[in-house]
Amino acid sequence: MTPRIYIPQDSSAISVGADTVADRLAERLVASLGNKEVEFVRNGSRGLFWLEPMIEVETDAGRVAYGPVGADDVDSLIEQGLLEGAQAHPLSQGLTEEIPYLKNQQRLTFKRIGLIDPLSIRDYQAHDGFKGLKRVITMSCQACVDEVKKSGLRGRGGAAFPTGIKWQTVLDAGAAAGQKYITCNADEGDSGTFADRLQMEADPFALIEGMTIAGIAVGADMGYIYLREEYPHAHAILEQAIAIATEHNFLGKDILGSGKNFNIQVRLGAKAYICGEETSMLESLEGKRGEVRAKPPLPALEGLFGKPTVVNNVISLSSIPIIFAEGADYYKDFGMGRSRGTMPFQLAGNLKQPGLVELGFGVTLHSLLYDYGGGSASGRPLRVVQVGGPLGTYLPESQWQVEMDYEQLAAIKGVLGHGGLVAFDDTVDMSQQARFSMEFCAVESCGKCTPCRIGSVRGVEVIDKICSNEDRDSNLDLLNSLCDTMENGSLCAMGGMTPFPIRSALEHFSDDFK
Amino acid sequence: MSDSKNTGAVNTAIDANHHLEGALLPILHQVQNNLGHIPADQVGIIAKALNLSRAEVHGVISFYPSFTTSPQGTNVIEVCRAESCQAMGGRKIEATVKSALGVNFEETTECGKFTLEPVYCLGNCACSPTVKINSQIYGRVTSHSVVSLIENLRQAGDQK
């Protein structure tokens, strides 16, 4: 058997040297093996980022892992039996599937991540790819929408709106509406999140299949992926995947002989965080300034170019194939309460074992931080976690027993958002984090609503005054009043939620503001 | 000479993209990529091709941080300022890079070799802190490693 070696090619693995390791390995193996062949596969990351660059070698017992591998480790790995999967080397991690971090996960949407060559349509199909689409073309539109409703899937971008109901509105808009669109929001700008990027870089066909199913279900024949410009690697992979899928008739005209057509184009954003807000994204796709629209009208009725439009996040759409492949009941069985299915939690910030953890809703924040995250990277005590991106609440240790689902988090004034967790150790100054929230809002506000545009600038000033004990009490009142105005007087979550992290910092860490 | 080169690049971008729905952003991206900026005197040509006013095109250019109306430095260094990088010492990296280059965010060094830009998340949060230098993303950087990356570029520039 030709030895097969996997080296991830996603942008995080590359950012810590995966390409250099791959080059060194190829060079050394050519030198030492002569004519004997080795097969290299550039897979996506398994999501165990603290082990990246993580090399895997195929053995009879399964794939074995080594990591984090630097270029200087390559010689010793080869000497100590890398090609045979020997496990003597200090970087050996044993069988990949047995690493507890991975073994204890419930990988549904991310089931293929790291297993396959992202651009091998054969690999994709060998791992249940396009099984859902093949079922969909035998179903009626209404049956497809019903299946999504039944799965309980809610928007994974952050708003948690039921996906099936959104699709129903677009389907009901009827043929008289003319052109309809599927738009994929891939403007993943929240700090601490990288699930969309990993999905697109490591398993792009799942997103393509999900969008195609959405198109067939609601009667749309055109799809746009609005991708943030900061993800050039995902862009290159998506463009290739779209071309390959079209060549194999999973996209384009008369898909698999069904008589249905669907095309996808990728459009790049231009580094504006606000374009992750759905109406701002639609404006941007239309070639305009990314200014937020008032709702109603809902994008489902008057969306892109005024036409009925599905706007779904990358993870929502990439979860569609497994819902159709395995059935809505299978998917719905994971999770708790009204949060059904799985969530890719993204562990970031000051953690020893950052990475992607896909689990059914209901795992505790504490378990994510310690059982998976392994505690702080710095070795100091963890102090606070921001859940749900830059507009998410800062949660102190007293709240870490919360079960991670939409409703449980809402009950403690938290948000799940896109599932990102950023952990901080005890060196964090929460007044500076609150100040940054206002500063970020000032930088990224689209400018349409005054409370967001001006309020954020004033917010930075007021926090500075509080920290320097200038009219402390009256400035604290002013900050609270400013937060009220922003929450109630802004059209979208940018201004409306910027107060969340600030208020939680004030509530739980008031000493930091002295 | 350079004006005609600019106009050529702008027309090429228009020809390649004007048939698309919402063609303005794809056109601006192509011009920005090819010329390194979008010259103010080319705005009228783009506006005319898309039947827009110059104000509309200018409004779009000024809205998005990706589009610039003046050339940037030979090397663009982006330092992530967002929370995950902050939690891993990003503020220190920011200060180190500013002092190594002697400029603030959104400034270019006098020699024209470096432009420093803030970035709010590169999606590399599991390998924080992160900087991007030209098209390459570097994760788990330290003050030391980022300074040596900058020094390498400085020296490479001097040899040219």
XYZ file of C-alpha atoms in Angstrom:
674
model
C 0.000 0.000 0.000
C 1.264 3.468 -0.858
C 1.623 5.396 2.388
C -0.844 8.267 2.544
C -0.063 11.429 4.498
C -2.506 14.210 5.295
C -1.386 17.798 5.858
C -4.085 20.440 6.303
C -4.308 23.339 3.887
C -6.809 25.571 5.642
C -5.659 29.103 6.338
C -5.134 28.599 10.085
C -2.886 25.580 9.544
C -0.987 27.553 6.914
C -0.717 30.534 9.281
C 1.283 28.370 11.676
C 3.484 26.808 9.000
C 1.644 23.870 7.378
C 2.970 24.729 3.909
C 6.556 24.832 5.127
C 6.077 21.480 6.849
C 4.542 19.993 3.704
C 7.443 21.227 1.569
C 10.055 19.906 3.993
C 8.318 16.560 4.237
C 8.075 16.176 0.482
C 11.720 17.076 0.052
C 12.943 14.650 2.748
C 10.770 11.795 1.578
C 11.869 12.118 -2.021
C 15.462 11.994 -0.786
C 14.985 8.997 1.474
C 12.511 6.891 -0.504
C 13.874 7.101 -4.008
C 11.282 5.572 -6.306
C 8.894 4.466 -3.594
C 5.809 6.598 -3.693
C 3.982 8.501 -1.017
C 0.582 10.030 -1.498
C 0.059 13.511 -0.050
C -3.433 14.776 0.649
C -3.954 18.413 1.588
C -7.076 18.039 3.718
C -8.837 20.623 5.844
C -8.113 20.955 9.530
C -9.924 18.612 11.916
C -10.534 21.695 14.037
C -7.984 20.716 16.709
C -6.132 23.935 16.124
C -3.768 23.747 19.066
C -2.249 20.716 17.329
C -1.805 22.462 13.985
C 0.092 21.835 11.864
C -1.201 18.320 12.486
C 0.043 15.593 10.171
C -1.892 12.368 9.845
C -0.754 9.055 8.416
C -3.093 6.328 7.224
C -2.527 2.995 8.976
C -4.458 -0.303 9.088
C -5.924 0.738 12.437
C -6.987 4.171 11.156
C -5.354 7.553 10.834
C -2.728 8.492 13.406
C -1.839 12.075 14.230
C 1.292 14.077 15.017
C 1.262 17.672 16.127
C 1.975 20.480 16.395
C 4.666 19.731 13.813
C 7.312 22.282 12.893
C 9.544 21.983 9.842
C 12.421 21.084 12.186
C 10.531 18.056 13.489
C 10.250 16.439 10.069
C 13.583 14.592 10.128
C 13.042 13.054 13.545
C 9.474 12.074 12.652
C 10.678 10.211 9.574
C 13.509 8.558 11.511
C 11.052 7.398 14.140
C 8.724 5.671 11.694
C 6.281 8.346 10.523
C 5.426 6.403 7.359
C 4.507 3.293 9.350
C 2.463 5.325 11.804
C 4.838 4.525 14.669
C 3.902 6.253 17.892
C 7.244 6.718 19.627
C 7.793 10.361 18.746
C 6.993 13.016 21.395
C 4.586 14.678 18.964
C 2.555 11.472 18.505
C -1.104 11.890 19.334
C -2.260 8.320 18.639
C -5.308 7.493 16.554
C -6.926 10.761 15.508
C -10.451 9.509 16.095
C -9.510 8.526 19.658
C -8.320 12.004 20.680
C -10.969 12.845 23.330
C -11.433 16.392 22.029
C -12.621 14.912 18.733
C -14.070 11.623 19.921
C -16.523 13.285 22.319
C -17.919 15.633 19.687
C -21.130 15.190 17.721
C -19.989 16.071 14.251
C -22.924 16.412 11.872
C -22.430 19.555 9.815
C -18.677 19.109 10.174
C -18.623 15.343 9.749
C -16.310 15.461 6.733
C -14.000 18.209 7.972
C -10.410 17.089 7.809
C -11.373 13.638 6.610
C -11.550 14.526 2.959
C -9.672 16.402 0.295
C -11.917 19.506 0.134
C -11.897 19.594 -3.653
C -12.394 15.896 -4.308
C -15.990 15.463 -5.357
C -15.384 11.702 -5.135
C -14.370 12.004 -1.482
C -17.413 14.162 -0.836
C -19.754 11.593 -2.346
C -18.013 8.722 -0.581
C -18.934 10.471 2.693
C -22.658 10.886 1.961
C -22.246 14.023 -0.136
C -25.133 14.872 -2.493
C -27.249 12.159 -0.856
C -29.579 14.922 0.377
C -29.775 16.634 -3.000
C -30.636 13.341 -4.724
C -33.539 12.951 -2.332
C -34.669 16.547 -2.759
C -35.129 16.263 -6.521
C -37.759 13.561 -5.925
C -39.688 15.756 -3.453
C -42.151 18.617 -3.843
C -41.063 22.118 -2.851
C -43.474 22.140 0.072
C -42.201 18.768 1.318
C -38.645 20.126 1.264
C -39.587 23.221 3.266
C -41.545 21.041 5.703
C -38.489 18.859 6.253
C -36.416 21.901 7.227
C -39.164 23.146 9.549
C -39.369 19.718 11.151
C -35.612 19.616 11.739
C -35.930 22.631 14.032
C -32.936 24.303 12.366
C -32.541 27.923 13.412
C -30.243 30.457 11.782
C -26.674 29.799 12.870
C -25.478 33.279 11.913
C -26.686 34.654 15.211
C -30.343 35.618 14.929
C -31.589 32.038 15.436
C -34.658 32.575 13.275
C -36.285 29.288 12.182
C -34.826 28.493 8.764
C -37.884 26.577 7.534
C -40.208 29.512 8.180
C -37.927 31.832 6.260
C -37.926 29.392 3.337
C -41.727 29.111 3.514
C -42.107 32.878 3.110
C -39.923 32.843 0.008
C -41.713 29.794 -1.408
C -45.097 31.427 -0.780
C -43.999 34.570 -2.611
C -45.020 32.505 -5.643
C -43.849 32.368 -9.218
C -45.519 35.700 -9.975
C -42.716 37.364 -8.032
C -40.346 36.341 -10.849
C -36.680 35.986 -9.943
C -35.888 34.723 -6.432
C -32.484 34.479 -4.820
C -30.595 32.371 -2.322
C -27.919 34.419 -0.606
C -25.347 32.944 1.684
C -24.002 35.261 4.344
C -20.308 34.382 4.544
C -19.260 37.700 6.055
C -18.088 36.031 9.253
C -16.708 39.063 11.072
C -17.217 38.212 14.752
C -13.998 37.865 16.657
C -13.670 34.355 18.026
C -15.496 32.744 15.122
C -14.065 30.712 12.287
C -16.644 27.986 11.642
C -17.766 29.451 8.329
C -14.194 29.734 7.141
C -13.376 26.186 8.137
C -16.549 24.884 6.504
C -15.814 26.650 3.218
C -12.142 25.734 3.182
C -12.486 22.139 4.332
C -15.843 21.009 2.909
C -17.053 23.509 0.307
C -19.364 21.071 -1.478
C -21.606 20.886 1.609
C -22.333 24.607 1.303
C -22.910 24.256 -2.437
C -25.268 21.336 -1.877
C -27.141 23.211 0.865
C -27.637 26.277 -1.321
C -28.776 24.150 -4.243
C -31.339 22.412 -2.051
C -32.545 25.807 -0.812
C -32.876 27.011 -4.409
C -34.881 23.980 -5.484
C -37.078 24.151 -2.365
C -38.131 27.798 -2.751
C -37.964 28.097 -6.527
C -34.822 30.205 -6.874
C -32.287 29.565 -9.627
C -29.572 31.997 -8.583
C -27.412 32.013 -5.497
C -24.790 34.420 -4.221
C -22.182 33.736 -1.584
C -21.270 37.064 0.019
C -17.773 36.246 1.244
C -15.623 38.536 3.352
C -12.501 39.689 1.576
C -10.397 38.642 4.566
C -10.875 34.999 3.460
C -8.911 34.766 0.180
C -8.156 31.082 0.664
C -11.841 30.247 1.098
C -12.513 32.301 -2.027
C -10.088 30.284 -4.136
C -11.490 26.982 -2.848
C -15.114 28.011 -3.378
C -14.462 29.110 -6.957
C -12.842 25.773 -7.741
C -15.557 23.798 -5.978
C -18.295 25.640 -7.881
C -16.558 24.850 -11.180
C -16.172 21.176 -10.246
C -19.784 20.843 -9.059
C -21.005 22.459 -12.270
C -18.862 20.127 -14.368
C -20.462 17.154 -12.594
C -23.995 18.547 -13.065
C -24.633 19.132 -9.347
C -24.963 22.808 -10.294
C -25.993 24.598 -13.460
C -28.719 23.522 -15.866
C -31.016 20.538 -15.434
C -29.307 19.370 -12.241
C -29.047 15.545 -12.222
C -31.759 15.433 -14.898
C -34.313 17.052 -12.567
C -35.174 19.890 -14.912
C -34.117 22.317 -12.126
C -31.445 24.971 -12.626
C -29.255 26.592 -10.033
C -26.120 28.698 -10.270
C -23.845 30.174 -7.643
C -21.547 33.185 -7.787
C -19.146 34.326 -5.099
C -19.061 38.052 -4.337
C -16.430 39.624 -2.157
C -17.133 42.068 0.629
C -14.749 44.915 1.296
C -13.844 44.759 4.990
C -17.021 46.293 6.376
C -18.166 44.367 9.475
C -21.670 45.779 9.129
C -22.187 43.838 5.886
C -22.711 40.735 7.996
C -26.067 42.277 8.903
C -28.469 40.819 6.370
C -29.963 43.966 4.865
C -26.584 45.671 4.733
C -25.262 42.579 2.955
C -28.034 42.847 0.367
C -27.199 46.512 -0.243
C -23.567 45.552 -0.705
C -24.453 42.745 -3.128
C -26.395 45.313 -5.123
C -23.216 47.371 -5.390
C -24.126 50.047 -2.891
C -22.860 51.380 0.431
C -23.573 48.731 3.042
C -26.165 50.751 4.897
C -28.786 48.890 6.879
C -32.360 48.810 5.575
C -35.442 49.227 7.720
C -37.568 46.090 8.143
C -40.284 45.503 6.999
C -40.236 44.741 4.181
C -38.612 41.444 5.075
C -35.806 40.305 2.785
C -37.802 37.105 2.267
C -40.371 39.216 0.411
C -38.328 42.150 -0.868
C -34.692 41.233 -0.635
C -31.935 41.338 -3.231
C -32.922 43.769 -6.022
C -36.351 43.875 -4.386
C -36.985 40.171 -5.054
C -37.887 37.397 -2.587
C -34.597 36.300 -1.048
C -33.410 33.658 1.369
C -30.563 35.005 3.507
C -28.882 32.196 5.423
C -25.542 31.813 7.125
C -22.865 29.376 5.881
C -23.452 26.939 8.747
C -27.246 26.985 8.377
C -26.925 26.136 4.693
C -24.162 23.571 5.257
C -26.390 21.803 7.795
C -29.089 21.285 5.150
C -27.439 18.321 3.349
C -27.347 16.102 6.445
C -30.937 17.017 7.333
C -32.019 15.636 3.970
C -29.525 12.770 3.895
C -30.443 11.421 7.340
C -33.898 12.929 7.777
C -35.212 15.768 9.941
C -35.809 13.442 12.909
C -32.190 12.373 13.031
C -31.035 15.986 13.174
C -33.728 17.082 15.625
C -32.735 14.389 18.109
C -29.620 16.354 18.998
C -29.895 19.428 21.166
C -32.263 20.562 23.902
C -35.446 22.577 24.346
C -36.168 24.753 21.348
C -32.553 24.617 20.193
C -32.409 21.545 17.994
C -29.470 19.932 16.262
C -25.835 20.768 16.787
C -23.812 23.936 17.107
C -20.200 24.378 16.086
C -18.794 26.117 19.166
C -15.600 27.967 18.408
C -13.113 28.066 21.251
C -10.808 31.054 21.007
C -8.851 33.569 22.992
C -6.806 32.514 25.982
C -7.393 28.750 25.931
C -4.909 25.920 25.937
C -6.831 23.928 23.356
C -8.614 26.319 21.012
C -10.562 24.856 18.140
C -13.923 23.808 16.775
C -16.232 21.754 18.965
C -19.493 20.625 17.359
C -21.992 19.366 19.906
C -25.734 19.242 20.424
C -27.085 22.320 22.202
C -27.027 21.972 25.978
C -23.350 21.451 26.803
C -22.310 23.750 29.631
C -20.020 26.677 29.019
C -17.814 25.308 31.803
C -17.403 22.010 29.992
C -16.451 23.785 26.771
C -13.869 25.886 28.600
C -12.252 23.108 30.619
C -13.123 19.659 29.206
C -12.410 20.849 25.679
C -10.542 24.138 26.009
C -8.264 22.779 28.724
C -8.341 26.030 30.729
C -6.204 29.047 29.967
C -3.239 29.048 27.613
C -1.329 31.362 29.909
C -1.677 29.100 32.945
C -3.381 31.905 34.872
C -6.978 31.613 36.104
C -9.688 32.316 33.541
C -11.705 35.377 34.488
C -14.329 36.056 31.847
C -15.667 34.733 28.562
C -17.281 36.723 25.809
C -19.844 34.556 24.073
C -21.381 35.447 20.724
C -18.883 37.813 19.126
C -18.091 41.494 19.739
C -21.761 42.269 20.436
C -22.009 39.410 22.928
C -22.171 39.553 26.700
C -19.135 39.069 28.943
C -19.948 36.169 31.254
C -18.217 35.903 34.661
C -17.362 32.569 36.270
C -20.621 32.524 38.255
C -22.474 32.012 34.957
C -20.329 29.280 33.412
C -22.722 26.520 34.359
C -25.166 27.859 31.757
C -26.289 25.274 29.245
C -25.460 26.523 25.810
C -28.747 26.977 24.024
C -30.463 30.065 22.693
C -33.045 30.364 25.477
C -30.782 29.534 28.437
C -28.299 32.179 27.355
C -31.043 34.730 26.778
C -32.227 34.086 30.353
C -28.915 35.438 31.688
C -28.882 38.334 29.189
C -26.432 36.473 26.986
C -26.473 35.643 23.298
C -25.110 32.620 21.482
C -24.593 34.539 18.252
C -22.498 32.579 15.811
C -21.130 30.334 18.562
C -17.797 31.991 19.242
C -16.252 31.932 22.742
C -13.386 34.230 23.601
C -11.807 33.460 26.963
C -9.710 35.936 28.959
C -7.433 35.274 31.906
C -7.210 37.409 35.046
C -4.954 40.011 33.457
C -7.875 41.432 31.473
C -9.008 44.973 32.264
C -12.753 44.982 31.663
C -12.955 48.756 31.418
C -10.689 48.529 28.387
C -12.842 45.766 26.914
C -15.948 47.936 27.367
C -14.138 50.867 25.822
C -13.134 48.676 22.876
C -16.778 47.690 22.296
C -17.684 51.363 21.841
C -14.583 51.978 19.740
C -15.383 49.008 17.489
C -18.932 50.291 17.027
C -17.606 53.732 16.104
C -15.307 52.177 13.487
C -17.832 49.751 12.037
C -21.141 51.635 12.273
C -22.698 52.138 8.832
C -23.726 55.597 9.990
C -27.419 55.356 9.292
C -28.703 55.590 12.882
C -27.495 58.464 15.047
C -27.390 56.540 18.364
C -24.948 54.060 16.831
C -22.909 56.528 14.776
C -22.532 59.279 17.368
C -23.386 57.364 20.524
C -20.416 55.064 20.098
C -17.984 57.995 19.795
C -19.461 59.627 22.894
C -19.395 56.227 24.595
C -15.610 55.977 24.325
C -15.283 59.458 25.834
C -17.659 58.734 28.696
C -15.883 55.479 29.592
C -12.571 57.354 29.608
C -14.044 59.929 31.990
C -15.391 57.212 34.291
C -12.016 55.493 34.405
C -10.285 58.742 35.298
C -12.893 59.397 38.038
C -14.219 62.532 36.397
C -17.773 63.160 37.644
C -17.955 59.453 38.149
C -21.567 59.016 39.237
C -23.112 61.328 36.693
C -20.999 59.824 33.919
C -22.085 56.322 34.911
C -25.698 57.523 34.646
C -24.896 59.053 31.292
C -23.349 55.807 30.041
C -26.428 53.871 31.075
C -28.698 56.357 29.388
C -26.527 56.259 26.271
C -26.772 52.453 26.239
C -30.579 52.719 26.475
C -30.658 55.098 23.539
C -28.420 52.867 21.444
C -30.435 49.748 22.260
C -33.770 51.326 21.492
C -32.887 53.748 18.767
C -30.839 51.667 16.327
C -32.219 49.744 13.351
C -29.905 46.749 13.666
C -27.836 44.794 16.158
C -24.702 46.903 15.654
C -26.009 49.810 17.690
C -28.670 47.745 19.399
C -26.314 45.214 20.946
C -23.053 47.103 21.429
C -24.348 47.933 24.953
C -24.513 44.187 25.830
C -20.792 43.637 26.453
C -20.511 47.069 28.072
C -23.380 46.544 30.506
C -22.157 43.096 31.474
C -18.666 44.445 32.103
C -20.115 47.190 34.320
C -22.419 44.817 36.147
C -19.918 42.087 36.962
C -16.586 43.919 36.977
C -17.370 47.395 38.289
C -14.043 47.485 40.193
C -12.186 47.556 36.887
C -13.723 50.953 36.123
C -12.122 52.661 39.135
C 1.467 57.913 -19.369
C 0.343 56.638 -15.993
C -3.091 58.167 -16.568
C -3.588 56.101 -19.685
C -2.366 53.008 -17.841
C -4.922 53.702 -15.126
C -7.706 54.233 -17.620
C -6.752 51.012 -19.375
C -6.973 49.045 -16.141
C -10.298 50.665 -15.284
C -11.749 49.879 -18.687
C -10.534 46.288 -18.451
C -12.285 45.948 -15.079
C -15.469 47.481 -16.478
C -15.445 45.192 -19.524
C -14.895 42.111 -17.353
C -17.673 42.858 -14.868
C -20.292 45.291 -16.182
C -22.650 42.481 -17.205
C -22.922 41.259 -13.579
C -25.798 42.144 -11.288
C -24.469 44.682 -8.784
C -21.285 45.158 -10.804
C -19.796 48.084 -8.900
C -18.018 46.175 -6.134
C -16.464 43.596 -8.487
C -15.193 46.458 -10.683
C -13.761 48.370 -7.728
C -12.068 45.232 -6.387
C -10.408 44.563 -9.721
C -9.168 48.151 -10.050
C -7.917 48.188 -6.450
C -6.086 44.892 -7.006
C -4.488 45.964 -10.267
C -3.546 49.543 -9.452
C -3.227 49.329 -5.686
C -5.792 52.118 -5.359
C -8.715 53.696 -7.162
C -7.517 56.995 -8.645
C -10.009 59.805 -8.038
C -9.872 60.870 -11.680
C -11.154 57.445 -12.776
C -14.370 57.631 -10.768
C -16.207 59.387 -13.594
C -15.424 56.604 -16.070
C -16.771 53.946 -13.717
C -19.858 56.017 -12.939
C -20.621 56.555 -16.617
C -20.248 52.860 -17.465
C -22.772 51.867 -14.790
C -25.110 54.809 -15.313
C -24.436 56.070 -11.797
C -23.493 59.502 -10.531
C -19.895 60.215 -9.510
C -21.200 60.877 -6.015
C -22.688 57.390 -5.830
C -19.442 55.730 -6.846
C -17.424 57.953 -4.523
C -19.867 57.097 -1.733
C -19.246 53.402 -2.214
C -15.459 53.798 -2.405
C -15.394 55.815 0.803
C -17.693 53.399 2.659
C -15.506 50.305 2.349
C -12.090 50.072 4.030
C -10.785 47.857 1.200
C -10.896 50.689 -1.312
C -8.310 53.445 -1.170
C -7.921 56.536 -3.308
C -4.165 56.851 -2.843
C -1.452 54.209 -3.243
C -0.460 52.187 -0.198
C 3.041 51.184 0.845
C 4.926 48.370 -0.885
C 4.006 46.110 2.015
C 0.719 46.234 3.854
C 0.823 45.031 7.443
C -2.483 44.310 9.126
C -2.616 43.703 12.863
C -5.733 42.117 14.320
C -7.261 44.296 17.042
C -10.246 42.085 17.885
C -11.066 40.329 21.150
C -9.535 36.903 20.601
C -6.179 38.427 19.724
C -6.514 40.879 22.643
C -6.914 37.902 24.977
C -3.601 36.526 23.710
C -1.555 39.696 23.951
C -2.675 41.452 20.774
C -2.463 44.915 22.334
C 1.236 44.356 22.916
C 1.711 43.218 19.311
C -0.061 46.396 18.150
C 2.292 48.570 20.187
C 5.357 46.629 19.035
C 4.493 46.945 15.349
C 3.674 50.650 15.665
C 7.016 51.330 17.288
C 8.957 49.079 14.879
C 7.500 50.960 11.915
C 7.260 54.381 13.553
C 3.727 54.918 12.299
C 0.178 54.661 13.566
C -2.697 52.715 12.071
C -3.758 53.880 8.616
C -0.379 55.486 7.984
C 2.445 54.720 5.589
C 6.122 54.951 6.499
C 8.032 57.840 4.944
C 10.099 55.464 2.821
C 6.871 54.128 1.342
C 7.735 50.560 2.224
C 5.073 49.853 4.825
C 1.441 50.701 5.387
C -0.001 49.714 8.766
C -3.685 48.834 8.929
C -5.914 47.593 11.742
C -8.040 44.552 10.987
C -10.981 43.294 12.984
C -10.645 39.543 12.835
C -9.047 37.348 10.205
C -10.923 34.232 11.317
C -7.708 32.806 12.731
C -8.890 33.100 16.331
C -7.815 29.591 17.340
C -4.231 30.615 16.533
C -4.247 34.117 18.076
C -2.598 36.585 17.985
C -2.603 37.107 14.240
C -1.081 39.521 11.780
C -1.345 39.593 8.018
C 1.549 40.747 5.899
C 0.598 41.289 2.290
C -1.288 38.105 1.368
C 0.161 35.893 4.098
C -1.528 35.299 7.466
C 0.701 34.547 10.464
C -0.782 32.943 13.572
C 0.576 32.626 17.146
C 2.893 35.560 16.549
C 5.058 37.037 19.274
C 6.539 40.522 19.460
C 9.833 38.950 18.514
C 8.549 36.992 15.509
C 6.607 39.907 14.095
C 9.574 42.257 14.360
C 11.787 39.776 12.561
C 9.207 39.410 9.770
C 9.236 43.195 9.370
C 13.050 43.331 9.420
C 13.220 40.662 6.706
C 10.949 42.723 4.507
C 12.926 45.876 5.201
C 16.139 44.184 4.144
C 14.553 42.530 1.113
C 13.393 45.990 0.060
C 16.876 47.451 0.489
C 18.423 44.845 -1.777
C 16.091 45.654 -4.651
